[in-house]
PDB file of C-alpha atoms in Angstrom:
ATOM      1  CA  MET A   1      24.274  12.411 -75.500  1.00  0.00           C
ATOM      2  CA  CYS A   2      21.591  11.047 -73.844  1.00  0.00           C
ATOM      3  CA  GLY A   3      21.354  11.975 -70.144  1.00  0.00           C
ATOM      4  CA  ASN A   4      19.544   8.608 -69.441  1.00  0.00           C
ATOM      5  CA  CYS A   5      21.906   6.031 -71.340  1.00  0.00           C
ATOM      6  CA  ALA A   6      24.536   8.022 -72.255  1.00  0.00           C
ATOM      7  CA  GLY A   7      24.226   6.819 -76.262  1.00  0.00           C
ATOM      8  CA  TYR A   8      24.535   9.191 -78.719  1.00  0.00           C
ATOM      9  CA  VAL A   9      21.435  11.327 -80.029  1.00  0.00           C
ATOM     10  CA  LEU A  10      20.628  13.281 -83.273  1.00  0.00           C
ATOM     11  CA  VAL A  11      19.350  16.749 -82.784  1.00  0.00           C
ATOM     12  CA  PHE A  12      17.618  18.781 -85.662  1.00  0.00           C
ATOM     13  CA  TRP A  13      16.919  22.345 -84.588  1.00  0.00           C
ATOM     14  CA  SER A  14      15.695  25.879 -86.240  1.00  0.00           C
ATOM     15  CA  ALA A  15      16.549  29.462 -85.323  1.00  0.00           C
ATOM     16  CA  SER A  16      13.996  32.327 -85.036  1.00  0.00           C
ATOM     17  CA  GLU A  17      14.686  35.430 -86.359  1.00  0.00           C
ATOM     18  CA  TYR A  18      16.295  36.624 -82.986  1.00  0.00           C
ATOM     19  CA  GLY A  19      18.819  33.819 -83.061  1.00  0.00           C
ATOM     20  CA  ASN A  20      17.041  31.774 -80.236  1.00  0.00           C
ATOM     21  CA  ILE A  21      15.872  28.049 -80.761  1.00  0.00           C
ATOM     22  CA  HIS A  22      12.680  28.182 -82.222  1.00  0.00           C
ATOM     23  CA  ASN A  23      12.159  24.248 -83.086  1.00  0.00           C
ATOM     24  CA  SER A  24      13.857  21.095 -81.861  1.00  0.00           C
ATOM     25  CA  ILE A  25      13.473  17.500 -82.262  1.00  0.00           C
ATOM     26  CA  VAL A  26      15.754  14.733 -80.989  1.00  0.00           C
ATOM     27  CA  ILE A  27      16.132  11.270 -82.737  1.00  0.00           C
ATOM     28  CA  PRO A  28      15.866   8.813 -80.952  1.00  0.00           C
ATOM     29  CA  GLN A  29      13.252   9.892 -78.816  1.00  0.00           C
ATOM     30  CA  ALA A  30      13.359   9.147 -75.173  1.00  0.00           C
ATOM     31  CA  ARG A  31      11.703   6.195 -73.886  1.00  0.00           C
ATOM     32  CA  ARG A  32       8.532   7.077 -71.556  1.00  0.00           C
ATOM     33  CA  THR A  33       7.311   4.450 -69.506  1.00  0.00           C
ATOM     34  CA  GLU A  34       3.545   3.349 -70.094  1.00  0.00           C
ATOM     35  CA  ARG A  35       2.678   1.413 -66.972  1.00  0.00           C
ATOM     36  CA  SER A  36       3.546  -0.022 -63.909  1.00  0.00           C
ATOM     37  CA  PRO A  37       4.908  -3.285 -63.047  1.00  0.00           C
ATOM     38  CA  GLU A  38       2.223  -6.277 -63.824  1.00  0.00           C
ATOM     39  CA  HIS A  39       2.614  -7.736 -60.554  1.00  0.00           C
ATOM     40  CA  TRP A  40       2.068  -4.560 -58.514  1.00  0.00           C
ATOM     41  CA  PRO A  41      -1.667  -3.569 -57.337  1.00  0.00           C
ATOM     42  CA  GLU A  42      -3.375  -0.849 -59.398  1.00  0.00           C
ATOM     43  CA  GLU A  43      -3.541   1.010 -56.431  1.00  0.00           C
ATOM     44  CA  VAL A  44      -0.092   1.349 -56.042  1.00  0.00           C
ATOM     45  CA  GLY A  45       0.881   1.287 -59.506  1.00  0.00           C
ATOM     46  CA  ILE A  46      -0.708   4.468 -60.391  1.00  0.00           C
ATOM     47  CA  TYR A  47       1.161   6.427 -57.967  1.00  0.00           C
ATOM     48  CA  TRP A  48       4.607   4.816 -59.081  1.00  0.00           C
ATOM     49  CA  LEU A  49       3.859   5.792 -62.782  1.00  0.00           C
ATOM     50  CA  GLU A  50       3.037   9.083 -61.635  1.00  0.00           C
ATOM     51  CA  ALA A  51       6.333   9.461 -59.895  1.00  0.00           C
ATOM     52  CA  ARG A  52       8.522   7.808 -62.641  1.00  0.00           C
ATOM     53  CA  ARG A  53       7.260   9.663 -65.628  1.00  0.00           C
ATOM     54  CA  VAL A  54       8.391  13.117 -63.340  1.00  0.00           C
ATOM     55  CA  VAL A  55      11.712  11.635 -62.885  1.00  0.00           C
ATOM     56  CA  GLU A  56      12.041  11.099 -66.417  1.00  0.00           C
ATOM     57  CA  ASP A  57      10.732  14.373 -67.094  1.00  0.00           C
ATOM     58  CA  GLY A  58      13.975  15.584 -65.132  1.00  0.00           C
ATOM     59  CA  ASN A  59      11.842  16.828 -62.100  1.00  0.00           C
ATOM     60  CA  LEU A  60      13.675  15.102 -59.440  1.00  0.00           C
ATOM     61  CA  TYR A  61      12.078  17.226 -56.516  1.00  0.00           C
ATOM     62  CA  ALA A  62       8.251  16.591 -57.583  1.00  0.00           C
ATOM     63  CA  GLY A  63       9.206  12.874 -58.048  1.00  0.00           C
ATOM     64  CA  ALA A  64      10.338  12.406 -54.643  1.00  0.00           C
ATOM     65  CA  SER A  65       7.115  14.314 -53.235  1.00  0.00           C
ATOM     66  CA  SER A  66       4.732  12.133 -55.518  1.00  0.00           C
ATOM     67  CA  ALA A  67       6.250   8.948 -54.234  1.00  0.00           C
ATOM     68  CA  ARG A  68       5.384  10.006 -50.548  1.00  0.00           C
ATOM     69  CA  ASN A  69       1.448  10.532 -51.672  1.00  0.00           C
ATOM     70  CA  THR A  70       0.673   6.876 -51.381  1.00  0.00           C
ATOM     71  CA  SER A  71      -1.596   7.442 -48.467  1.00  0.00           C
TER      72      SER A  71
END
């Protein structure tokens, strides 16, 4: 199940000769935020977008510190 929306996903994977996962692909692909809200000024939106992408990638601590760098 998707950790973001709890919907079911399909994962194709291939094993290496040592039994490890060599490569994988998840269908459907996770959505990725491409821009900040339109009503926000660009100077604020670039920091918001950076923090949002970090959180989407699962790096919660880095996302929190990015959100604080708006000085």
